mmCIF file of C-alpha atoms and ligand atoms in Angstrom:
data_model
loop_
_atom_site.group_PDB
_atom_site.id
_atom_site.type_symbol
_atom_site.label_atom_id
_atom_site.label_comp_id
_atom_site.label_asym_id
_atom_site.label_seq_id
_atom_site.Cartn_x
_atom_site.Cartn_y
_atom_site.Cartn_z
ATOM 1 C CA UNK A 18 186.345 92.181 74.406
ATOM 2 C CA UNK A 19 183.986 94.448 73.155
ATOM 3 C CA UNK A 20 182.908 94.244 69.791
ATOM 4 C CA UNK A 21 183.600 97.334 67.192
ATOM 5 C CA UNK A 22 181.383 98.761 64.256
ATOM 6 C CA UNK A 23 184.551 99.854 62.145
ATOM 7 C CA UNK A 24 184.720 103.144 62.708
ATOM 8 C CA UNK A 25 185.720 105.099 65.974
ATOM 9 C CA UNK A 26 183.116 106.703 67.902
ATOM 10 C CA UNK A 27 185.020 110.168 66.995
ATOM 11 C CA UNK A 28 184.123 109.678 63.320
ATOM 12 C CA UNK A 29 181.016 108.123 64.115
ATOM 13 C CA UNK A 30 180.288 111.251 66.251
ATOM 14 C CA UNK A 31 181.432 113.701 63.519
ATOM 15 C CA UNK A 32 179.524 111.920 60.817
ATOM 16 C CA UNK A 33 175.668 112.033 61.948
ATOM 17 C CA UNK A 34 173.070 113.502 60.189
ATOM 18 C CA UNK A 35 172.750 116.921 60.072
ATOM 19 C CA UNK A 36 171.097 117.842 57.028
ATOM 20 C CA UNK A 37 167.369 117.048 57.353
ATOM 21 C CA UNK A 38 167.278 115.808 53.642
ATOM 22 C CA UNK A 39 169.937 113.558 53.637
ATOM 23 C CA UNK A 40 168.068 111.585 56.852
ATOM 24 C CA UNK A 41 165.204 111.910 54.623
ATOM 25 C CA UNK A 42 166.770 109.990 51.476
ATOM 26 C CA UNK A 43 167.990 107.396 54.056
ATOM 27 C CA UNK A 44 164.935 106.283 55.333
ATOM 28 C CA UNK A 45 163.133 106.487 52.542
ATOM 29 C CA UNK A 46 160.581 109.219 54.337
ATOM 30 C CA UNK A 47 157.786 110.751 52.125
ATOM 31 C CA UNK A 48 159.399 114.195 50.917
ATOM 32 C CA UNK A 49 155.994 115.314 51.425
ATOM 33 C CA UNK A 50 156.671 116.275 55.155
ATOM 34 C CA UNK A 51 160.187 117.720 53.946
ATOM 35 C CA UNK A 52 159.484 121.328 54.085
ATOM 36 C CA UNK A 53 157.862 121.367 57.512
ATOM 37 C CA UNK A 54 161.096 119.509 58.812
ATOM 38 C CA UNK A 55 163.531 122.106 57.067
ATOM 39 C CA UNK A 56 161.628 125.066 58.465
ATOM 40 C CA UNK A 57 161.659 123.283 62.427
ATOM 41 C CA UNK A 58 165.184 122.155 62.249
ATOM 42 C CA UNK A 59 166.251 125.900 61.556
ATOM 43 C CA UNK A 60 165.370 126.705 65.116
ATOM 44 C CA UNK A 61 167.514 123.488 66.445
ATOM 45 C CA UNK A 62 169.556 122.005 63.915
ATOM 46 C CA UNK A 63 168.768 118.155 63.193
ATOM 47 C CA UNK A 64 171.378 115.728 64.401
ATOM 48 C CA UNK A 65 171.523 111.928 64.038
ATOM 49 C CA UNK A 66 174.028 109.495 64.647
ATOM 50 C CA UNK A 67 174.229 106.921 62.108
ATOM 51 C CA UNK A 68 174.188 103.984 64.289
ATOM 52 C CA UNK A 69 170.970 105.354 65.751
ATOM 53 C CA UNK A 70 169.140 106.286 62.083
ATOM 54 C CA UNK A 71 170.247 102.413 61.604
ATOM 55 C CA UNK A 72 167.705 101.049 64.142
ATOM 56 C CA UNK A 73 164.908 103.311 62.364
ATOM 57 C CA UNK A 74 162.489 101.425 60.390
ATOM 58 C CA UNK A 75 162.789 102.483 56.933
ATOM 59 C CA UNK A 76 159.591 104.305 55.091
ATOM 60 C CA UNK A 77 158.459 104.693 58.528
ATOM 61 C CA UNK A 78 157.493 108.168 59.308
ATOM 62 C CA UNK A 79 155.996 107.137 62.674
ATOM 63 C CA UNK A 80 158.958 104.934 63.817
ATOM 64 C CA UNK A 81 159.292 105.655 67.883
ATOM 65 C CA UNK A 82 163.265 106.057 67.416
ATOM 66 C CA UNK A 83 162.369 108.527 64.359
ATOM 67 C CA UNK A 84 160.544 110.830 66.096
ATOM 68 C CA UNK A 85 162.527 111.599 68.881
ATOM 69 C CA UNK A 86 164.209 113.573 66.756
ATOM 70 C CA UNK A 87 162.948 114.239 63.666
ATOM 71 C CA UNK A 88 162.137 118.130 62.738
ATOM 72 C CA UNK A 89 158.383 118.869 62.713
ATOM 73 C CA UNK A 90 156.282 121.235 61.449
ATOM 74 C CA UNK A 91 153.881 121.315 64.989
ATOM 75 C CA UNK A 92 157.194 122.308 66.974
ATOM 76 C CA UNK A 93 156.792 125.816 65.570
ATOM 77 C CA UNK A 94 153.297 126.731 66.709
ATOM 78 C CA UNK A 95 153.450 128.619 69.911
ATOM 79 C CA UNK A 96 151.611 127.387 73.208
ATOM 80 C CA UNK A 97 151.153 129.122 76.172
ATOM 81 C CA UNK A 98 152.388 126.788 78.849
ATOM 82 C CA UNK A 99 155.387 125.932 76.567
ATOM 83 C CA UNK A 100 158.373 127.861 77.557
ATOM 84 C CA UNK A 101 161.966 128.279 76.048
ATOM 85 C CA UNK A 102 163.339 127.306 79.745
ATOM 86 C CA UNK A 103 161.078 126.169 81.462
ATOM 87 C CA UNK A 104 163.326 124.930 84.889
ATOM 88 C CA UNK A 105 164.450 128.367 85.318
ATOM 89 C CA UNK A 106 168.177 127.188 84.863
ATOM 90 C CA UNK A 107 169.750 129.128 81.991
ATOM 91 C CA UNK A 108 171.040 131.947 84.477
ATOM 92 C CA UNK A 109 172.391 130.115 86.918
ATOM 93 C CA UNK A 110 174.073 127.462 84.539
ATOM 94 C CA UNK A 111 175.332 129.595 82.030
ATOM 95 C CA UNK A 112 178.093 131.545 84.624
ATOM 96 C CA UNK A 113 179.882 129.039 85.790
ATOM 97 C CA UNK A 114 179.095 125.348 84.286
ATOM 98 C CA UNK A 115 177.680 124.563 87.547
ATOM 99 C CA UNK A 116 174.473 123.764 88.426
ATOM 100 C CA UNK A 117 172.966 123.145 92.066
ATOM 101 C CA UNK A 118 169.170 122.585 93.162
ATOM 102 C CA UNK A 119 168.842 120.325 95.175
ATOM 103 C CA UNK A 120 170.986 119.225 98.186
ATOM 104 C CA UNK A 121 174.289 117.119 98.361
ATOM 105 C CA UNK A 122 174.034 116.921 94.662
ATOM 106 C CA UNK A 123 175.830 119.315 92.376
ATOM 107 C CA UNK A 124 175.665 119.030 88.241
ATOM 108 C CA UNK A 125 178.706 119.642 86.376
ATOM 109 C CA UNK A 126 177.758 120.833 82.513
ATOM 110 C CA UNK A 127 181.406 119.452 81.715
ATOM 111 C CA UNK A 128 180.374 120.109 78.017
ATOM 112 C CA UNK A 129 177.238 121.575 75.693
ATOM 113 C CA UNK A 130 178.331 119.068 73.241
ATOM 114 C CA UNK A 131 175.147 116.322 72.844
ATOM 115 C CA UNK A 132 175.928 113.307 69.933
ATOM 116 C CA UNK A 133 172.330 114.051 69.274
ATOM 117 C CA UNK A 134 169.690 116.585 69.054
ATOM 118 C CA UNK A 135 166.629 115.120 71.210
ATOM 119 C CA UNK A 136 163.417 117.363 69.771
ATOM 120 C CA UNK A 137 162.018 117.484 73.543
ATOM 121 C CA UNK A 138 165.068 118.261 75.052
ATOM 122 C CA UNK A 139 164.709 121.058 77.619
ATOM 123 C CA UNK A 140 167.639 122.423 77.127
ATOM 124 C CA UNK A 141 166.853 122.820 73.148
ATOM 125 C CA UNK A 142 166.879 126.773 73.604
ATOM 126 C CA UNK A 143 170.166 127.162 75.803
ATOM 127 C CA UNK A 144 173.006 128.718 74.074
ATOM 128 C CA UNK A 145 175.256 124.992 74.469
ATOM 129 C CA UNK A 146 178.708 126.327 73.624
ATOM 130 C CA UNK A 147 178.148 128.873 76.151
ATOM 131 C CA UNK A 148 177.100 126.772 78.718
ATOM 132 C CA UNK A 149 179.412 124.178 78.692
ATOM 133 C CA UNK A 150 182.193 124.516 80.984
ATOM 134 C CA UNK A 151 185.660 125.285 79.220
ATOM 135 C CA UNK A 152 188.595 123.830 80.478
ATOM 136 C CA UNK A 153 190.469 126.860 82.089
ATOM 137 C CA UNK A 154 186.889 127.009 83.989
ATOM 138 C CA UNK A 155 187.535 123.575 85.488
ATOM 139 C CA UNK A 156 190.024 124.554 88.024
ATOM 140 C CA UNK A 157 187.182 127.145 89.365
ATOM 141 C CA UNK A 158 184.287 124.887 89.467
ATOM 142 C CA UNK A 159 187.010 122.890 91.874
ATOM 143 C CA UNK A 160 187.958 125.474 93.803
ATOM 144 C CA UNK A 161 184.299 125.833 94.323
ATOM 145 C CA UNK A 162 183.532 122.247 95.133
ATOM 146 C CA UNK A 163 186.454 121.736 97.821
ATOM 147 C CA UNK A 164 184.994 124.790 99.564
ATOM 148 C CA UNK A 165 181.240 123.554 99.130
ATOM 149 C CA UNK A 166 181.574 120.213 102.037
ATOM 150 C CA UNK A 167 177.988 119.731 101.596
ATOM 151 C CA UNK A 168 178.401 118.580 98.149
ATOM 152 C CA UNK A 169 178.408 114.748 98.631
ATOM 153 C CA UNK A 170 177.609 113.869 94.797
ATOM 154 C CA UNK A 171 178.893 115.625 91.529
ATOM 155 C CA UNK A 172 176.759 114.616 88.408
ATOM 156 C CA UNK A 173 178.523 115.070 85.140
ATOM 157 C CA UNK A 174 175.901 116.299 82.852
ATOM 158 C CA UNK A 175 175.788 118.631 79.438
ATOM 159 C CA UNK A 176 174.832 118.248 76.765
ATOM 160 C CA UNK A 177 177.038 114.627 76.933
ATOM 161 C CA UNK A 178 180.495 114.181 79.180
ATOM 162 C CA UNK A 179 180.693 111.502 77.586
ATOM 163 C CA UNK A 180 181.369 113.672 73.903
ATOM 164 C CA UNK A 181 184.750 114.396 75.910
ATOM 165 C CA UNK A 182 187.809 112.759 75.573
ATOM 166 C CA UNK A 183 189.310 110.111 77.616
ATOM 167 C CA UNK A 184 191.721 112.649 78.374
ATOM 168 C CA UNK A 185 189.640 115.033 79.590
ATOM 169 C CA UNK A 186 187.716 112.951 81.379
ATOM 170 C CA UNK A 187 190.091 111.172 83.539
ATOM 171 C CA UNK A 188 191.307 115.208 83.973
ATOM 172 C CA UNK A 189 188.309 115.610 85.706
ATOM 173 C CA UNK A 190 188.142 112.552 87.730
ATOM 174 C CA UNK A 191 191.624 112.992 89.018
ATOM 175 C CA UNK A 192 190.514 116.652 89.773
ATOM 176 C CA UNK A 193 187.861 115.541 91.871
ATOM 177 C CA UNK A 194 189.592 113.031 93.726
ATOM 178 C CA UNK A 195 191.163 115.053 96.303
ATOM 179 C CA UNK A 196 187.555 116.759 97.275
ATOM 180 C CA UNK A 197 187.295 114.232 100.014
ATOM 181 C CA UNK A 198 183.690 115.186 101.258
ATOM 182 C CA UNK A 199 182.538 114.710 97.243
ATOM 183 C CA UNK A 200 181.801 110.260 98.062
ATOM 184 C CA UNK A 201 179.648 109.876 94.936
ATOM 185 C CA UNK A 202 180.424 110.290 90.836
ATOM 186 C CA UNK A 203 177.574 110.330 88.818
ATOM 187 C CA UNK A 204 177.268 110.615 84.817
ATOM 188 C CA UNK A 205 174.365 111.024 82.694
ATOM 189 C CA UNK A 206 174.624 110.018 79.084
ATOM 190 C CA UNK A 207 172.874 109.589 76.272
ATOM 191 C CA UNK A 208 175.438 107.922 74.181
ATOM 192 C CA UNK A 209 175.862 104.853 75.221
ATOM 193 C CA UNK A 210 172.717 104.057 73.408
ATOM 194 C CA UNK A 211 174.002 106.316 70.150
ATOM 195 C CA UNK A 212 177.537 105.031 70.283
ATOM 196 C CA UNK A 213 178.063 102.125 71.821
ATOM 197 C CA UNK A 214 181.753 102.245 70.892
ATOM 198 C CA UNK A 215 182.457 104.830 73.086
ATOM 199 C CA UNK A 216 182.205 102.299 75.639
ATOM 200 C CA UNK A 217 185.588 101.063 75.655
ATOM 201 C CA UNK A 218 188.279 99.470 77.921
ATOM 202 C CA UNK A 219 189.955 102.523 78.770
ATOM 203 C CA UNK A 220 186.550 104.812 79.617
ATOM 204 C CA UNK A 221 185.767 101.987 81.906
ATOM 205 C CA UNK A 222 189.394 101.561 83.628
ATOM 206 C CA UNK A 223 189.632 105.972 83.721
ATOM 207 C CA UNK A 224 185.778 105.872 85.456
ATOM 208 C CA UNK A 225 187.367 103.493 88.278
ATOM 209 C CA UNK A 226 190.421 105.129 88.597
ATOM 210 C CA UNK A 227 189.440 107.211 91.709
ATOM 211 C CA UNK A 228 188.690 106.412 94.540
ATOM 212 C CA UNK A 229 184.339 106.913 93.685
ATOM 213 C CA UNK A 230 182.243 104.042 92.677
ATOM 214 C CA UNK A 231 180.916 105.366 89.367
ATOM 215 C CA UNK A 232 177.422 105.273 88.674
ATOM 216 C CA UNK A 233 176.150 105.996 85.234
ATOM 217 C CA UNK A 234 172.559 107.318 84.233
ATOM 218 C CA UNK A 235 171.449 105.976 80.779
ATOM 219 C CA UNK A 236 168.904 107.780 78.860
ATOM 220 C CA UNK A 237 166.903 104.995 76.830
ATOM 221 C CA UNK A 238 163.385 105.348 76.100
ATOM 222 C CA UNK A 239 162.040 102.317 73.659
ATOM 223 C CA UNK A 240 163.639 99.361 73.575
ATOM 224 C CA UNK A 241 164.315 99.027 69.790
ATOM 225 C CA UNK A 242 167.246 100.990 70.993
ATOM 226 C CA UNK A 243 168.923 98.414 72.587
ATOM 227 C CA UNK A 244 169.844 96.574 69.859
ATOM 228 C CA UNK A 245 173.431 96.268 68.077
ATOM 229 C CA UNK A 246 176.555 95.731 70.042
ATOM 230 C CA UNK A 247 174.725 97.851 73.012
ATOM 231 C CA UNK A 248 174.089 94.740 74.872
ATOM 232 C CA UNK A 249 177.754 93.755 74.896
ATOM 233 C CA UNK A 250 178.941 97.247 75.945
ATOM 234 C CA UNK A 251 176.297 97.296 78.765
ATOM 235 C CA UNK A 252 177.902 94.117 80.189
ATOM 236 C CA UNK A 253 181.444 95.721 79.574
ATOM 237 C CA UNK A 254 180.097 98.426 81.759
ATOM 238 C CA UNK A 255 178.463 95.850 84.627
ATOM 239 C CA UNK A 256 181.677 93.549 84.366
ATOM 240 C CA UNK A 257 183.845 96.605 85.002
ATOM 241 C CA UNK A 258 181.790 97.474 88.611
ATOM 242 C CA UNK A 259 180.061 100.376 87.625
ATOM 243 C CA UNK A 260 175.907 100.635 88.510
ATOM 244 C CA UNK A 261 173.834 101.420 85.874
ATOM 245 C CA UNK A 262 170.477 103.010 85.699
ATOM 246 C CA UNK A 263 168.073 104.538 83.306
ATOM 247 C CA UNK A 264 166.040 107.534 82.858
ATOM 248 C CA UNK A 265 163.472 107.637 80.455
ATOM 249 C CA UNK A 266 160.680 110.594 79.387
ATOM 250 C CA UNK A 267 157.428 109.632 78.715
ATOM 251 C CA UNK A 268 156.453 110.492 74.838
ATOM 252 C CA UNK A 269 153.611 110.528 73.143
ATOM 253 C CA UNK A 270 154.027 107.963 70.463
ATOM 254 C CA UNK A 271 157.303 107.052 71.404
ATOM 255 C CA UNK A 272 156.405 105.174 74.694
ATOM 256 C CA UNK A 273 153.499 106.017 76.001
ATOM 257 C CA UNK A 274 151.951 102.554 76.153
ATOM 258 C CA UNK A 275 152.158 99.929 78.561
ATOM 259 C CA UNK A 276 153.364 97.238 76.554
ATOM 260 C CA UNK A 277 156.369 99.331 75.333
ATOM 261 C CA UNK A 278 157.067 100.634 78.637
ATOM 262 C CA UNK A 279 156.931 96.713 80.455
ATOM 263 C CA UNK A 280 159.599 95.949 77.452
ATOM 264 C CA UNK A 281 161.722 98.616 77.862
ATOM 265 C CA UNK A 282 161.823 97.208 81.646
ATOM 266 C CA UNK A 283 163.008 93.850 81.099
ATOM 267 C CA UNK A 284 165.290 94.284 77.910
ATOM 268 C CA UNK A 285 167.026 96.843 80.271
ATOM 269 C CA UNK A 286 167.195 94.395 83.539
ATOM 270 C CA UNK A 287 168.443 92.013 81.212
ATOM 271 C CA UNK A 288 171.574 94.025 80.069
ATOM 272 C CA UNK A 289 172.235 95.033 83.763
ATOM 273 C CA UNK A 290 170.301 98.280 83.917
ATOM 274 C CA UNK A 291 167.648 99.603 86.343
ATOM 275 C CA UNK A 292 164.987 101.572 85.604
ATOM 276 C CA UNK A 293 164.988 105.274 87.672
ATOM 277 C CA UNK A 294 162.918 107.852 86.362
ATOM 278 C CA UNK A 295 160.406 107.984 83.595
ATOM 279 C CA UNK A 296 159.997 111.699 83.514
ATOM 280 C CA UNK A 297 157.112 113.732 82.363
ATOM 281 C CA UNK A 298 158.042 115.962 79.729
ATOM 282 C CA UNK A 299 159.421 119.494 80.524
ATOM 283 C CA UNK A 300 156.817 122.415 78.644
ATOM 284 C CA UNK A 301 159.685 123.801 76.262
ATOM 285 C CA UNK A 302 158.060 125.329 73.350
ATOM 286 C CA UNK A 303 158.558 123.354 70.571
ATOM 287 C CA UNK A 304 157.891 120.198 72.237
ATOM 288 C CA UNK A 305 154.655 120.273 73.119
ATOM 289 C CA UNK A 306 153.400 117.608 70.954
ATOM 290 C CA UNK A 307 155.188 114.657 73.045
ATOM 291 C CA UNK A 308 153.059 115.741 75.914
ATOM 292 C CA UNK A 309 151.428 113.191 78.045
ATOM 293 C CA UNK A 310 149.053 113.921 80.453
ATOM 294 C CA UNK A 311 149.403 113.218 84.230
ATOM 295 C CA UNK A 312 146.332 111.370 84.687
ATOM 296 C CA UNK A 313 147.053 109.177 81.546
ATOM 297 C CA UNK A 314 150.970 108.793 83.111
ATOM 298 C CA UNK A 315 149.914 107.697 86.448
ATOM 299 C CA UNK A 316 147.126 104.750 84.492
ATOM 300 C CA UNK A 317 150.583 103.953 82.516
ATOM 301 C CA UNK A 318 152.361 103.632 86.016
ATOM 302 C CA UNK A 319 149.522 101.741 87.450
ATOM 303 C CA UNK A 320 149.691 99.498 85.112
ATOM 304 C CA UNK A 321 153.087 99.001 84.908
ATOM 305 C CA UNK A 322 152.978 97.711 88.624
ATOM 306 C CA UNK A 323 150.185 95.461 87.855
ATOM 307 C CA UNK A 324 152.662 93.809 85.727
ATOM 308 C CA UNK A 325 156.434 94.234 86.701
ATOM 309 C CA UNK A 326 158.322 92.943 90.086
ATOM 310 C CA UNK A 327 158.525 96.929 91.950
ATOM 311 C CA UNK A 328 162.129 97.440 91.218
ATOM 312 C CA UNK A 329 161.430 97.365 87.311
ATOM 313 C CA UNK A 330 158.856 99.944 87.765
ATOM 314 C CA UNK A 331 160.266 103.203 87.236
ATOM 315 C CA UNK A 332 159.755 106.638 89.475
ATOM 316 C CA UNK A 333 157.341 108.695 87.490
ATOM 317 C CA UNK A 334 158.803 112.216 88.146
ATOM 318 C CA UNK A 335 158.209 115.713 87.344
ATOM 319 C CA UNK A 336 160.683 118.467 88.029
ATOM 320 C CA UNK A 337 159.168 121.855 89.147
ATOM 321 C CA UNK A 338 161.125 124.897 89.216
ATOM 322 C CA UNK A 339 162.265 125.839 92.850
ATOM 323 C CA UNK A 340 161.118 122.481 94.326
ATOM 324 C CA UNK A 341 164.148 120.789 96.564
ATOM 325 C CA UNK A 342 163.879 117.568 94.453
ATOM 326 C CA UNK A 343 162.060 116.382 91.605
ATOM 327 C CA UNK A 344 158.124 115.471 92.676
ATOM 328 C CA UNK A 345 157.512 111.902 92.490
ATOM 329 C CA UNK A 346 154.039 111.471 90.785
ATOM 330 C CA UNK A 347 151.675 108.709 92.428
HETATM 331 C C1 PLP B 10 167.726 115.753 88.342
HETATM 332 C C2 PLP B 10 168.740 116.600 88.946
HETATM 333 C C3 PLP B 10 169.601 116.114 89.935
HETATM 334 C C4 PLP B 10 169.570 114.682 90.398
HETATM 335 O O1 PLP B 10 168.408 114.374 91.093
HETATM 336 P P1 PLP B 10 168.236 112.893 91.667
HETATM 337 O O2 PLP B 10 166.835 112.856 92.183
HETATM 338 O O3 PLP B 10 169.269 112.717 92.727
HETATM 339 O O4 PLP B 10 168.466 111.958 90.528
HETATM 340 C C5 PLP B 10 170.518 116.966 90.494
HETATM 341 N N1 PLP B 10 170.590 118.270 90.122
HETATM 342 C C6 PLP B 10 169.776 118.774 89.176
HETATM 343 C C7 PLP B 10 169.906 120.202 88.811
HETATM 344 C C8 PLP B 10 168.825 117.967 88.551
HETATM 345 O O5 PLP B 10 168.049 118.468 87.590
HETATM 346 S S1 SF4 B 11 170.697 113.650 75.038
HETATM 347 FE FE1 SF4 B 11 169.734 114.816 76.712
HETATM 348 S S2 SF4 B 11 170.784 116.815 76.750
HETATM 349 FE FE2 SF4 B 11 171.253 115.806 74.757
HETATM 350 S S3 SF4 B 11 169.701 116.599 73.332
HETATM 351 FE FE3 SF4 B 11 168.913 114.669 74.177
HETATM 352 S S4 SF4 B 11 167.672 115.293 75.946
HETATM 353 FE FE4 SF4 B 11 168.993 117.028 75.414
#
């Protein structure tokens, strides 16, 4: 069994923070930086779930969980090398909901829905509702896929798949089924870590359904966020067959120190998850104070291997626009 907070992750999902004040009150955050967070979070509305904002330290202004996504004042002064899509993806995604670069691999934007708004997120400045693909779209994207055989792995990505239904997801699953040449079903999700109720019995029975061993992506970057009943969902998920890995980006002062980094390692390996990528930051404007530079990411790295069996090291990637797969950093 896996234990429940109370309320489902639907409500949970509908009641994050979205007003920047409210968060405020919550944690007990200065009001002093209150204006500066208004006037960012106009640009890309502030969302927190509740369950995350829980893990925050209160009166903390600094907490590494915090300012993932908390509105700020710097995210509104332009830089140069800071871009509003920087991966050169919003035309091709926004047609058709799917999304190919490299080969064998396809991404799916199933939905534009995310259960939270991630300040760095490259995709902060793509029209989401737009981009994710609606239902009666589905059947296309298919059509597409069973007459693409090269496609070997469909990634369901968004914004979240996992913001979908059961309903809809199993939909999808049992669409893909058929597409014999598709072997591999991958998912990446954040919210796992932001909802761990949404890691139930039946997601885990609809994911094995077909005949694909699932693998899901986790997106975790400190390890204060595995805390809560995310531990006990995480072995749900391992118990139930399904490979689980994690991709992280690098942050400045969210988790760009080695200590945090080795910790975030072995609280994941304990709950069943490898790490994958740590990513370097993508330049979308607004972002650019997370940035970490390279030669300060690969002493992290170095580091890291100094102190961690290989396989808890993760690949310390940066994605290009019009490379054939992301560029592994050494
Ligand atoms: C990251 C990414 C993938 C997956 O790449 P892997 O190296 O296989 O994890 C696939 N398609 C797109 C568009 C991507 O950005
Ligand atoms: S979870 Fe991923 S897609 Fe969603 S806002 Fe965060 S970085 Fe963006």
């Amino acid at each position: 069994m896996i234990p429940r907070t109370g309320a489902s992750w639907q409500q949970q999902l509908a009641s994050a923070f979205n007003r920047v004040e409210e968060l405020f009150d919550y944690l007990e955050i200065p009001q002093a930086q209150l204006p500066s967070a208004c006037a960012a979070s106009a640009g890309f509305p502030l969302r927190v779930p509740r369950e995350f904002a829980s893990r925050m330290e209160k009166g903390n202004p600094a907490d590494p969980l915090l300012l993932q996504v908390l509105p700020r004042g710097e995210e509104l002064i332009p830089h140069p090398r800071f871009t509003t899509d920087p991966l050169d993806e919003q035309q091709q995604s926004e047609s058709s909901g799917l999304l190919q670069k490299y080969h064998g691999r396809m991404l799916f934007i199933a939905t534009g829905t995310c259960a939270v708004h991630c300040r760095y997120c490259f995709r902060r400045h793509f029209p989401y509702t737009a981009a994710g693909t609606v239902r009666n779209q589905w059947t296309e994207s298919m059509e597409l896929l069973t007459r693409t055989p090269s496609i070997k792995e469909v990634i369901l990505s968004g914004g979240d798949p996992l913001t979908l239904s059961d309903g809809r997801l199993s939909d999808l699953v049992r669409a893909l089924d058929p597409i014999s040449h598709v072997k591999r079903l991958r998912i990446h999700t954040r919210l796992p870590t932001l909802l761990p109720d949404r890691i139930t019995g039946e997601l885990i029975d609809l994911m094995n359904r077909g005949r694909m061993k699932p693998v899901l992506v986790l997106h975790i970057n400190h390890p204060r966020e595995i805390s809560g009943n995310l531990p006990d969902a995480l072995s749900a998920l391992v118990n139930g067959g399904i490979t689980l890995l994690n991709q992280s980006v690098l942050l400045r002062d969210v988790n760009n120190d080695p200590d945090t980094l080795c910790e975030l390692s072995e609280s994941m390996f304990s709950c069943g998850v490898l790490p994958y990528y740590l990513h370097m930051l993508d330049p979308v404007s607004g972002a650019q104070h997370f940035e970490v530079r390279e030669n300060e990411a690969g002493k992290l790295i170095q580091d890291l291997r100094g102190r961690l069996p290989g396989y808890l090291v993760p690949r310390l990637a940066r994605e290009l626009p019009g490379a054939d797969s992301k560029t592994i950093l050494t």
